[in-house]
Amino acid sequence: MSLLKLRPSLLILACIVAVSGCQSSNSRKQELAYVERPVEQLYNQGAQELDKRNYDRAILLFNEVERQHPYSEWARKSMVMTAYASYQARDYEEAISGAQRYLALHPGGSEADYAYYLIAVSHFDQIVDIGRDQRTTELALSALQDVTRRFPNSSYARDASLKIDMVNDQLAGKEMEIGRWYLRSNQTLAAVNRFKKVVTTYDTTSHTPEALHRLVESYLTLGLRDQALAAGATLGYNYPRSDWYQMSYRLLTKEGLDPEADSVPRRTLIQKIIPGGK
């Protein structure tokens, strides 16, 4: 993942190269022998080590800035850089805790936007495939939304918005996986709830056409012809050239239902998909 640049005052090169392997977290907890040095020298040495991907060494130097000059502006910036170095080393737990420590001490600091973003991308980079628990995905979504809500005009918010779309697609994919399993297990009502969630909560994702088709299948199985027709009409209206609509169209016409009939209302189709909707 490419790094969005920190402010020029942080003295980071324009583009930090990608991560290599993980580093040992134990060595990061060490301290350098105390040799008093100017704060700018310590900070710049840390930035140089970071640029060379010597993450442990960079962290030690940034920590030394805090130890020797705890009340300086450089110490505040070093807190963020320590978290960033941990992120580059793929030590996401340390990156998150470091960014959170900065926000706890400097909630209005000039690097707060990046600290929130760093928390979000640390969760985002840990997202696993849809076959596994999606707790990390949910944490990523919440943290990314925090960035867009708090800093809507920042470059971090723009990147976070793109990642939110990806996260929503991931969560929708998980709902579809569970819904298909329920459908195969003849637990049709449980499947309907999963497919409905995709249609109503993740309606802009790539999974929506299939979810609507699965609703057609499920409602026909349950004998809910009106709901099946509404789902099919919605699918045809929004995705008329999709394979999912072609399959739904065949199912519906086989039952004597025409999703393209003028008599099928279109303004409240989503409501009609939900049993009891008005």
PDB file of C-alpha atoms in Angstrom:
ATOM      1  CA  MET A   1       0.000   0.000   0.000  1.00  0.00           C
ATOM      2  CA  SER A   2       1.426   3.399  -0.903  1.00  0.00           C
ATOM      3  CA  LEU A   3       1.801   5.855   1.923  1.00  0.00           C
ATOM      4  CA  LEU A   4      -0.041   9.156   1.795  1.00  0.00           C
ATOM      5  CA  LYS A   5       2.555  11.737   2.686  1.00  0.00           C
ATOM      6  CA  LEU A   6       2.809  13.263   6.136  1.00  0.00           C
ATOM      7  CA  ARG A   7       3.215  16.991   6.411  1.00  0.00           C
ATOM      8  CA  PRO A   8       6.541  18.397   5.159  1.00  0.00           C
ATOM      9  CA  SER A   9       7.480  19.297   8.743  1.00  0.00           C
ATOM     10  CA  LEU A  10       7.809  15.621   9.524  1.00  0.00           C
ATOM     11  CA  LEU A  11      10.819  15.426   7.157  1.00  0.00           C
ATOM     12  CA  ILE A  12       9.694  12.184   5.518  1.00  0.00           C
ATOM     13  CA  LEU A  13      10.854  11.487   1.993  1.00  0.00           C
ATOM     14  CA  ALA A  14       8.145  11.824  -0.646  1.00  0.00           C
ATOM     15  CA  CYS A  15       7.627   8.109  -0.997  1.00  0.00           C
ATOM     16  CA  ILE A  16       8.642   5.509   1.557  1.00  0.00           C
ATOM     17  CA  VAL A  17       9.429   2.160  -0.030  1.00  0.00           C
ATOM     18  CA  ALA A  18       7.279  -0.874   0.679  1.00  0.00           C
ATOM     19  CA  VAL A  19       7.559  -3.090   3.716  1.00  0.00           C
ATOM     20  CA  SER A  20       9.987  -5.967   3.889  1.00  0.00           C
ATOM     21  CA  GLY A  21       9.710  -8.620   6.589  1.00  0.00           C
ATOM     22  CA  CYS A  22       8.400  -8.378  10.124  1.00  0.00           C
ATOM     23  CA  GLN A  23      10.782  -7.277  12.861  1.00  0.00           C
ATOM     24  CA  SER A  24      11.077  -8.591  16.372  1.00  0.00           C
ATOM     25  CA  SER A  25       8.938  -6.555  18.742  1.00  0.00           C
ATOM     26  CA  ASN A  26      11.218  -7.330  21.679  1.00  0.00           C
ATOM     27  CA  SER A  27      14.143  -5.394  20.196  1.00  0.00           C
ATOM     28  CA  ARG A  28      11.918  -2.335  19.795  1.00  0.00           C
ATOM     29  CA  LYS A  29      11.428  -2.127  23.516  1.00  0.00           C
ATOM     30  CA  GLN A  30      15.165  -1.575  24.061  1.00  0.00           C
ATOM     31  CA  GLU A  31      16.629   1.864  24.568  1.00  0.00           C
ATOM     32  CA  LEU A  32      19.762   3.431  23.185  1.00  0.00           C
ATOM     33  CA  ALA A  33      22.590   4.282  25.528  1.00  0.00           C
ATOM     34  CA  TYR A  34      21.893   7.771  26.743  1.00  0.00           C
ATOM     35  CA  VAL A  35      24.036  10.201  24.777  1.00  0.00           C
ATOM     36  CA  GLU A  36      22.616  13.688  24.744  1.00  0.00           C
ATOM     37  CA  ARG A  37      22.122  14.916  21.190  1.00  0.00           C
ATOM     38  CA  PRO A  38      20.288  17.803  19.538  1.00  0.00           C
ATOM     39  CA  VAL A  39      16.645  16.982  18.911  1.00  0.00           C
ATOM     40  CA  GLU A  40      16.837  17.669  15.180  1.00  0.00           C
ATOM     41  CA  GLN A  41      19.778  15.306  14.848  1.00  0.00           C
ATOM     42  CA  LEU A  42      17.939  12.481  16.603  1.00  0.00           C
ATOM     43  CA  TYR A  43      14.786  13.003  14.604  1.00  0.00           C
ATOM     44  CA  ASN A  44      16.579  13.184  11.271  1.00  0.00           C
ATOM     45  CA  GLN A  45      18.568  10.044  12.076  1.00  0.00           C
ATOM     46  CA  GLY A  46      15.296   8.265  12.819  1.00  0.00           C
ATOM     47  CA  ALA A  47      13.860   9.414   9.484  1.00  0.00           C
ATOM     48  CA  GLN A  48      16.975   8.201   7.677  1.00  0.00           C
ATOM     49  CA  GLU A  49      16.776   4.770   9.297  1.00  0.00           C
ATOM     50  CA  LEU A  50      13.096   4.611   8.393  1.00  0.00           C
ATOM     51  CA  ASP A  51      13.929   5.407   4.780  1.00  0.00           C
ATOM     52  CA  LYS A  52      16.435   2.536   4.794  1.00  0.00           C
ATOM     53  CA  ARG A  53      13.754   0.218   6.241  1.00  0.00           C
ATOM     54  CA  ASN A  54      15.699  -0.221   9.464  1.00  0.00           C
ATOM     55  CA  TYR A  55      12.468  -0.045  11.437  1.00  0.00           C
ATOM     56  CA  ASP A  56      13.776  -1.186  14.810  1.00  0.00           C
ATOM     57  CA  ARG A  57      16.578   1.364  14.702  1.00  0.00           C
ATOM     58  CA  ALA A  58      14.179   4.099  13.599  1.00  0.00           C
ATOM     59  CA  ILE A  59      11.838   3.329  16.483  1.00  0.00           C
ATOM     60  CA  LEU A  60      14.694   3.488  18.974  1.00  0.00           C
ATOM     61  CA  LEU A  61      15.753   6.883  17.657  1.00  0.00           C
ATOM     62  CA  PHE A  62      12.224   8.300  17.694  1.00  0.00           C
ATOM     63  CA  ASN A  63      11.772   6.983  21.224  1.00  0.00           C
ATOM     64  CA  GLU A  64      15.033   8.708  22.136  1.00  0.00           C
ATOM     65  CA  VAL A  65      13.594  11.993  20.912  1.00  0.00           C
ATOM     66  CA  GLU A  66      10.767  11.571  23.405  1.00  0.00           C
ATOM     67  CA  ARG A  67      13.119  10.533  26.194  1.00  0.00           C
ATOM     68  CA  GLN A  68      15.607  13.385  25.780  1.00  0.00           C
ATOM     69  CA  HIS A  69      13.216  16.132  24.672  1.00  0.00           C
ATOM     70  CA  PRO A  70       9.816  15.116  26.080  1.00  0.00           C
ATOM     71  CA  TYR A  71       8.137  18.527  25.820  1.00  0.00           C
ATOM     72  CA  SER A  72       9.323  19.469  22.356  1.00  0.00           C
ATOM     73  CA  GLU A  73       7.334  19.589  19.143  1.00  0.00           C
ATOM     74  CA  TRP A  74       9.680  16.901  17.844  1.00  0.00           C
ATOM     75  CA  ALA A  75       8.648  14.533  20.609  1.00  0.00           C
ATOM     76  CA  ARG A  76       5.018  14.850  19.540  1.00  0.00           C
ATOM     77  CA  LYS A  77       5.913  14.156  15.943  1.00  0.00           C
ATOM     78  CA  SER A  78       8.144  11.256  16.955  1.00  0.00           C
ATOM     79  CA  MET A  79       5.173   9.525  18.557  1.00  0.00           C
ATOM     80  CA  VAL A  80       3.449   9.391  15.177  1.00  0.00           C
ATOM     81  CA  MET A  81       6.641   8.310  13.429  1.00  0.00           C
ATOM     82  CA  THR A  82       7.129   5.471  15.905  1.00  0.00           C
ATOM     83  CA  ALA A  83       3.624   4.248  15.131  1.00  0.00           C
ATOM     84  CA  TYR A  84       4.288   4.593  11.413  1.00  0.00           C
ATOM     85  CA  ALA A  85       7.544   2.626  11.630  1.00  0.00           C
ATOM     86  CA  SER A  86       5.663  -0.158  13.435  1.00  0.00           C
ATOM     87  CA  TYR A  87       3.072  -0.141  10.668  1.00  0.00           C
ATOM     88  CA  GLN A  88       5.767  -0.404   7.998  1.00  0.00           C
ATOM     89  CA  ALA A  89       7.195  -3.374   9.905  1.00  0.00           C
ATOM     90  CA  ARG A  90       3.704  -4.924   9.902  1.00  0.00           C
ATOM     91  CA  ASP A  91       3.515  -4.779  13.671  1.00  0.00           C
ATOM     92  CA  TYR A  92      -0.067  -3.562  13.472  1.00  0.00           C
ATOM     93  CA  GLU A  93      -0.823  -3.897  17.176  1.00  0.00           C
ATOM     94  CA  GLU A  94       2.059  -1.570  18.037  1.00  0.00           C
ATOM     95  CA  ALA A  95       1.082   0.813  15.252  1.00  0.00           C
ATOM     96  CA  ILE A  96      -2.481   1.070  16.538  1.00  0.00           C
ATOM     97  CA  SER A  97      -1.485   1.477  20.166  1.00  0.00           C
ATOM     98  CA  GLY A  98       1.137   4.088  19.233  1.00  0.00           C
ATOM     99  CA  ALA A  99      -1.357   6.127  17.217  1.00  0.00           C
ATOM    100  CA  GLN A 100      -3.917   5.840  20.004  1.00  0.00           C
ATOM    101  CA  ARG A 101      -1.332   7.051  22.533  1.00  0.00           C
ATOM    102  CA  TYR A 102      -0.659  10.104  20.381  1.00  0.00           C
ATOM    103  CA  LEU A 103      -4.389  10.878  20.153  1.00  0.00           C
ATOM    104  CA  ALA A 104      -4.863  10.433  23.888  1.00  0.00           C
ATOM    105  CA  LEU A 105      -2.103  12.967  24.620  1.00  0.00           C
ATOM    106  CA  HIS A 106      -2.600  15.303  21.646  1.00  0.00           C
ATOM    107  CA  PRO A 107      -6.210  14.966  20.426  1.00  0.00           C
ATOM    108  CA  GLY A 108      -5.992  18.275  18.587  1.00  0.00           C
ATOM    109  CA  GLY A 109      -2.440  17.842  17.367  1.00  0.00           C
ATOM    110  CA  SER A 110      -1.452  18.699  13.820  1.00  0.00           C
ATOM    111  CA  GLU A 111      -0.808  14.998  13.084  1.00  0.00           C
ATOM    112  CA  ALA A 112      -4.154  13.798  14.470  1.00  0.00           C
ATOM    113  CA  ASP A 113      -5.612  13.204  11.012  1.00  0.00           C
ATOM    114  CA  TYR A 114      -2.746  10.914  10.107  1.00  0.00           C
ATOM    115  CA  ALA A 115      -2.938   9.108  13.455  1.00  0.00           C
ATOM    116  CA  TYR A 116      -6.602   8.268  12.823  1.00  0.00           C
ATOM    117  CA  TYR A 117      -5.741   7.179   9.296  1.00  0.00           C
ATOM    118  CA  LEU A 118      -2.893   4.998  10.556  1.00  0.00           C
ATOM    119  CA  ILE A 119      -5.252   3.191  12.923  1.00  0.00           C
ATOM    120  CA  ALA A 120      -7.661   2.599  10.063  1.00  0.00           C
ATOM    121  CA  VAL A 121      -5.132   1.225   7.587  1.00  0.00           C
ATOM    122  CA  SER A 122      -3.574  -0.961  10.284  1.00  0.00           C
ATOM    123  CA  HIS A 123      -6.948  -2.672  10.696  1.00  0.00           C
ATOM    124  CA  PHE A 124      -7.557  -2.652   6.936  1.00  0.00           C
ATOM    125  CA  ASP A 125      -4.309  -4.456   6.145  1.00  0.00           C
ATOM    126  CA  GLN A 126      -5.296  -7.290   8.479  1.00  0.00           C
ATOM    127  CA  ILE A 127      -8.573  -8.119   6.722  1.00  0.00           C
ATOM    128  CA  VAL A 128      -8.857 -11.837   6.051  1.00  0.00           C
ATOM    129  CA  ASP A 129     -10.816 -13.786   3.454  1.00  0.00           C
ATOM    130  CA  ILE A 130     -14.591 -14.031   3.773  1.00  0.00           C
ATOM    131  CA  GLY A 131     -14.382 -17.613   4.970  1.00  0.00           C
ATOM    132  CA  ARG A 132     -13.113 -16.409   8.342  1.00  0.00           C
ATOM    133  CA  ASP A 133     -14.415 -14.172  11.117  1.00  0.00           C
ATOM    134  CA  GLN A 134     -14.844 -10.569   9.962  1.00  0.00           C
ATOM    135  CA  ARG A 135     -14.283  -8.783  13.270  1.00  0.00           C
ATOM    136  CA  THR A 136     -11.163  -7.073  11.889  1.00  0.00           C
ATOM    137  CA  THR A 137     -13.124  -5.981   8.821  1.00  0.00           C
ATOM    138  CA  GLU A 138     -15.731  -4.362  11.057  1.00  0.00           C
ATOM    139  CA  LEU A 139     -13.010  -2.589  13.051  1.00  0.00           C
ATOM    140  CA  ALA A 140     -11.505  -1.346   9.795  1.00  0.00           C
ATOM    141  CA  LEU A 141     -14.860  -0.015   8.627  1.00  0.00           C
ATOM    142  CA  SER A 142     -15.440   1.855  11.879  1.00  0.00           C
ATOM    143  CA  ALA A 143     -11.938   3.361  11.846  1.00  0.00           C
ATOM    144  CA  LEU A 144     -12.169   4.370   8.177  1.00  0.00           C
ATOM    145  CA  GLN A 145     -15.525   6.030   8.803  1.00  0.00           C
ATOM    146  CA  ASP A 146     -13.896   7.894  11.697  1.00  0.00           C
ATOM    147  CA  VAL A 147     -11.386   9.376   9.244  1.00  0.00           C
ATOM    148  CA  THR A 148     -14.015  10.486   6.716  1.00  0.00           C
ATOM    149  CA  ARG A 149     -16.231  11.935   9.431  1.00  0.00           C
ATOM    150  CA  ARG A 150     -13.509  13.849  11.286  1.00  0.00           C
ATOM    151  CA  PHE A 151     -11.437  15.004   8.315  1.00  0.00           C
ATOM    152  CA  PRO A 152     -13.791  15.021   5.312  1.00  0.00           C
ATOM    153  CA  ASN A 153     -11.643  17.324   3.163  1.00  0.00           C
ATOM    154  CA  SER A 154      -8.313  15.604   3.710  1.00  0.00           C
ATOM    155  CA  SER A 155      -6.441  13.352   1.314  1.00  0.00           C
ATOM    156  CA  TYR A 156      -6.714  10.658   3.988  1.00  0.00           C
ATOM    157  CA  ALA A 157     -10.506  10.859   3.798  1.00  0.00           C
ATOM    158  CA  ARG A 158     -10.437  10.341   0.053  1.00  0.00           C
ATOM    159  CA  ASP A 159      -8.343   7.219   0.401  1.00  0.00           C
ATOM    160  CA  ALA A 160     -10.480   6.044   3.336  1.00  0.00           C
ATOM    161  CA  SER A 161     -13.617   6.402   1.199  1.00  0.00           C
ATOM    162  CA  LEU A 162     -12.164   4.083  -1.429  1.00  0.00           C
ATOM    163  CA  LYS A 163     -11.248   1.572   1.245  1.00  0.00           C
ATOM    164  CA  ILE A 164     -14.749   1.784   2.761  1.00  0.00           C
ATOM    165  CA  ASP A 165     -16.160   0.589  -0.564  1.00  0.00           C
ATOM    166  CA  MET A 166     -13.781  -2.370  -0.479  1.00  0.00           C
ATOM    167  CA  VAL A 167     -14.664  -3.167   3.134  1.00  0.00           C
ATOM    168  CA  ASN A 168     -18.395  -3.035   2.416  1.00  0.00           C
ATOM    169  CA  ASP A 169     -17.884  -5.423  -0.486  1.00  0.00           C
ATOM    170  CA  GLN A 170     -16.034  -7.765   1.851  1.00  0.00           C
ATOM    171  CA  LEU A 171     -18.811  -7.658   4.468  1.00  0.00           C
ATOM    172  CA  ALA A 172     -21.462  -8.167   1.784  1.00  0.00           C
ATOM    173  CA  GLY A 173     -19.507 -11.167   0.531  1.00  0.00           C
ATOM    174  CA  LYS A 174     -19.593 -12.659   4.012  1.00  0.00           C
ATOM    175  CA  GLU A 175     -23.366 -12.190   4.201  1.00  0.00           C
ATOM    176  CA  MET A 176     -23.731 -13.887   0.818  1.00  0.00           C
ATOM    177  CA  GLU A 177     -21.576 -16.818   1.894  1.00  0.00           C
ATOM    178  CA  ILE A 178     -23.732 -17.383   4.981  1.00  0.00           C
ATOM    179  CA  GLY A 179     -26.944 -16.879   3.016  1.00  0.00           C
ATOM    180  CA  ARG A 180     -25.948 -19.456   0.416  1.00  0.00           C
ATOM    181  CA  TRP A 181     -25.135 -21.938   3.167  1.00  0.00           C
ATOM    182  CA  TYR A 182     -28.582 -21.410   4.723  1.00  0.00           C
ATOM    183  CA  LEU A 183     -30.162 -21.867   1.307  1.00  0.00           C
ATOM    184  CA  ARG A 184     -28.337 -25.154   0.739  1.00  0.00           C
ATOM    185  CA  SER A 185     -29.394 -26.263   4.214  1.00  0.00           C
ATOM    186  CA  ASN A 186     -33.078 -25.523   3.493  1.00  0.00           C
ATOM    187  CA  GLN A 187     -33.121 -22.755   6.100  1.00  0.00           C
ATOM    188  CA  THR A 188     -34.790 -20.398   3.674  1.00  0.00           C
ATOM    189  CA  LEU A 189     -36.005 -17.719   6.082  1.00  0.00           C
ATOM    190  CA  ALA A 190     -32.528 -17.373   7.567  1.00  0.00           C
ATOM    191  CA  ALA A 191     -31.133 -17.083   4.040  1.00  0.00           C
ATOM    192  CA  VAL A 192     -33.657 -14.357   3.189  1.00  0.00           C
ATOM    193  CA  ASN A 193     -32.462 -12.252   6.123  1.00  0.00           C
ATOM    194  CA  ARG A 194     -28.874 -12.420   4.883  1.00  0.00           C
ATOM    195  CA  PHE A 195     -29.754 -11.557   1.295  1.00  0.00           C
ATOM    196  CA  LYS A 196     -32.015  -8.704   2.446  1.00  0.00           C
ATOM    197  CA  LYS A 197     -29.142  -7.239   4.429  1.00  0.00           C
ATOM    198  CA  VAL A 198     -26.992  -7.153   1.311  1.00  0.00           C
ATOM    199  CA  VAL A 199     -29.773  -5.418  -0.652  1.00  0.00           C
ATOM    200  CA  THR A 200     -30.575  -2.846   2.024  1.00  0.00           C
ATOM    201  CA  THR A 201     -27.183  -2.257   3.706  1.00  0.00           C
ATOM    202  CA  TYR A 202     -24.641  -3.050   0.990  1.00  0.00           C
ATOM    203  CA  ASP A 203     -26.713  -2.105  -2.049  1.00  0.00           C
ATOM    204  CA  THR A 204     -23.811  -0.423  -3.869  1.00  0.00           C
ATOM    205  CA  THR A 205     -21.556  -3.489  -3.771  1.00  0.00           C
ATOM    206  CA  SER A 206     -20.897  -6.051  -6.479  1.00  0.00           C
ATOM    207  CA  HIS A 207     -22.961  -8.637  -4.580  1.00  0.00           C
ATOM    208  CA  THR A 208     -26.326  -6.889  -4.953  1.00  0.00           C
ATOM    209  CA  PRO A 209     -27.404  -8.547  -8.238  1.00  0.00           C
ATOM    210  CA  GLU A 210     -26.833 -12.037  -6.872  1.00  0.00           C
ATOM    211  CA  ALA A 211     -28.549 -11.136  -3.590  1.00  0.00           C
ATOM    212  CA  LEU A 212     -31.669 -10.050  -5.500  1.00  0.00           C
ATOM    213  CA  HIS A 213     -31.642 -13.260  -7.527  1.00  0.00           C
ATOM    214  CA  ARG A 214     -31.289 -15.345  -4.355  1.00  0.00           C
ATOM    215  CA  LEU A 215     -34.274 -13.478  -2.931  1.00  0.00           C
ATOM    216  CA  VAL A 216     -36.281 -14.450  -6.018  1.00  0.00           C
ATOM    217  CA  GLU A 217     -35.293 -18.084  -5.442  1.00  0.00           C
ATOM    218  CA  SER A 218     -36.026 -17.926  -1.718  1.00  0.00           C
ATOM    219  CA  TYR A 219     -39.387 -16.190  -1.971  1.00  0.00           C
ATOM    220  CA  LEU A 220     -40.594 -18.602  -4.645  1.00  0.00           C
ATOM    221  CA  THR A 221     -39.580 -21.478  -2.365  1.00  0.00           C
ATOM    222  CA  LEU A 222     -41.601 -19.889   0.451  1.00  0.00           C
ATOM    223  CA  GLY A 223     -44.558 -19.240  -1.834  1.00  0.00           C
ATOM    224  CA  LEU A 224     -44.217 -15.450  -1.478  1.00  0.00           C
ATOM    225  CA  ARG A 225     -44.930 -14.643  -5.107  1.00  0.00           C
ATOM    226  CA  ASP A 226     -45.378 -10.883  -4.719  1.00  0.00           C
ATOM    227  CA  GLN A 227     -42.041 -10.511  -2.957  1.00  0.00           C
ATOM    228  CA  ALA A 228     -40.335 -12.715  -5.557  1.00  0.00           C
ATOM    229  CA  LEU A 229     -41.809 -10.584  -8.332  1.00  0.00           C
ATOM    230  CA  ALA A 230     -40.691  -7.366  -6.643  1.00  0.00           C
ATOM    231  CA  ALA A 231     -37.149  -8.683  -6.195  1.00  0.00           C
ATOM    232  CA  GLY A 232     -37.020  -9.797  -9.818  1.00  0.00           C
ATOM    233  CA  ALA A 233     -38.378  -6.477 -11.092  1.00  0.00           C
ATOM    234  CA  THR A 234     -35.806  -4.581  -9.006  1.00  0.00           C
ATOM    235  CA  LEU A 235     -33.064  -6.779 -10.395  1.00  0.00           C
ATOM    236  CA  GLY A 236     -34.259  -6.229 -13.952  1.00  0.00           C
ATOM    237  CA  TYR A 237     -34.615  -2.484 -13.483  1.00  0.00           C
ATOM    238  CA  ASN A 238     -31.096  -2.017 -12.090  1.00  0.00           C
ATOM    239  CA  TYR A 239     -29.164  -4.846 -13.760  1.00  0.00           C
ATOM    240  CA  PRO A 240     -31.122  -5.716 -16.918  1.00  0.00           C
ATOM    241  CA  ARG A 241     -28.162  -7.273 -18.739  1.00  0.00           C
ATOM    242  CA  SER A 242     -26.810  -9.349 -15.874  1.00  0.00           C
ATOM    243  CA  ASP A 243     -26.801 -13.136 -15.895  1.00  0.00           C
ATOM    244  CA  TRP A 244     -28.521 -13.020 -12.503  1.00  0.00           C
ATOM    245  CA  TYR A 245     -31.507 -11.251 -14.018  1.00  0.00           C
ATOM    246  CA  GLN A 246     -31.707 -13.739 -16.867  1.00  0.00           C
ATOM    247  CA  MET A 247     -31.873 -16.568 -14.342  1.00  0.00           C
ATOM    248  CA  SER A 248     -34.478 -14.773 -12.242  1.00  0.00           C
ATOM    249  CA  TYR A 249     -36.528 -13.946 -15.331  1.00  0.00           C
ATOM    250  CA  ARG A 250     -36.676 -17.635 -16.273  1.00  0.00           C
ATOM    251  CA  LEU A 251     -37.702 -18.635 -12.742  1.00  0.00           C
ATOM    252  CA  LEU A 252     -40.442 -16.022 -12.565  1.00  0.00           C
ATOM    253  CA  THR A 253     -41.920 -16.589 -16.008  1.00  0.00           C
ATOM    254  CA  LYS A 254     -41.989 -20.311 -15.311  1.00  0.00           C
ATOM    255  CA  GLU A 255     -44.295 -19.427 -12.400  1.00  0.00           C
ATOM    256  CA  GLY A 256     -46.439 -17.192 -14.624  1.00  0.00           C
ATOM    257  CA  LEU A 257     -44.951 -13.962 -13.251  1.00  0.00           C
ATOM    258  CA  ASP A 258     -43.677 -11.164 -15.487  1.00  0.00           C
ATOM    259  CA  PRO A 259     -41.128  -8.863 -13.795  1.00  0.00           C
ATOM    260  CA  GLU A 260     -41.266  -6.501 -16.791  1.00  0.00           C
ATOM    261  CA  ALA A 261     -45.015  -5.939 -16.726  1.00  0.00           C
ATOM    262  CA  ASP A 262     -46.077  -2.311 -16.520  1.00  0.00           C
ATOM    263  CA  SER A 263     -48.354  -3.176 -13.611  1.00  0.00           C
ATOM    264  CA  VAL A 264     -45.363  -3.955 -11.359  1.00  0.00           C
ATOM    265  CA  PRO A 265     -44.716  -0.777  -9.304  1.00  0.00           C
ATOM    266  CA  ARG A 266     -41.088   0.328  -9.177  1.00  0.00           C
ATOM    267  CA  ARG A 267     -40.972   3.172  -6.694  1.00  0.00           C
ATOM    268  CA  THR A 268     -41.398   0.964  -3.620  1.00  0.00           C
ATOM    269  CA  LEU A 269     -39.824  -2.254  -4.817  1.00  0.00           C
ATOM    270  CA  ILE A 270     -37.273  -2.489  -2.013  1.00  0.00           C
ATOM    271  CA  GLN A 271     -40.071  -2.212   0.535  1.00  0.00           C
ATOM    272  CA  LYS A 272     -42.032  -4.921  -1.238  1.00  0.00           C
ATOM    273  CA  ILE A 273     -39.065  -7.264  -1.044  1.00  0.00           C
ATOM    274  CA  ILE A 274     -39.398  -7.242   2.724  1.00  0.00           C
ATOM    275  CA  PRO A 275     -42.378  -9.218   3.989  1.00  0.00           C
ATOM    276  CA  GLY A 276     -44.739  -6.809   5.726  1.00  0.00           C
ATOM    277  CA  GLY A 277     -43.331  -3.830   3.813  1.00  0.00           C
ATOM    278  CA  LYS A 278     -45.809  -1.209   2.648  1.00  0.00           C
TER     279      LYS A 278
END
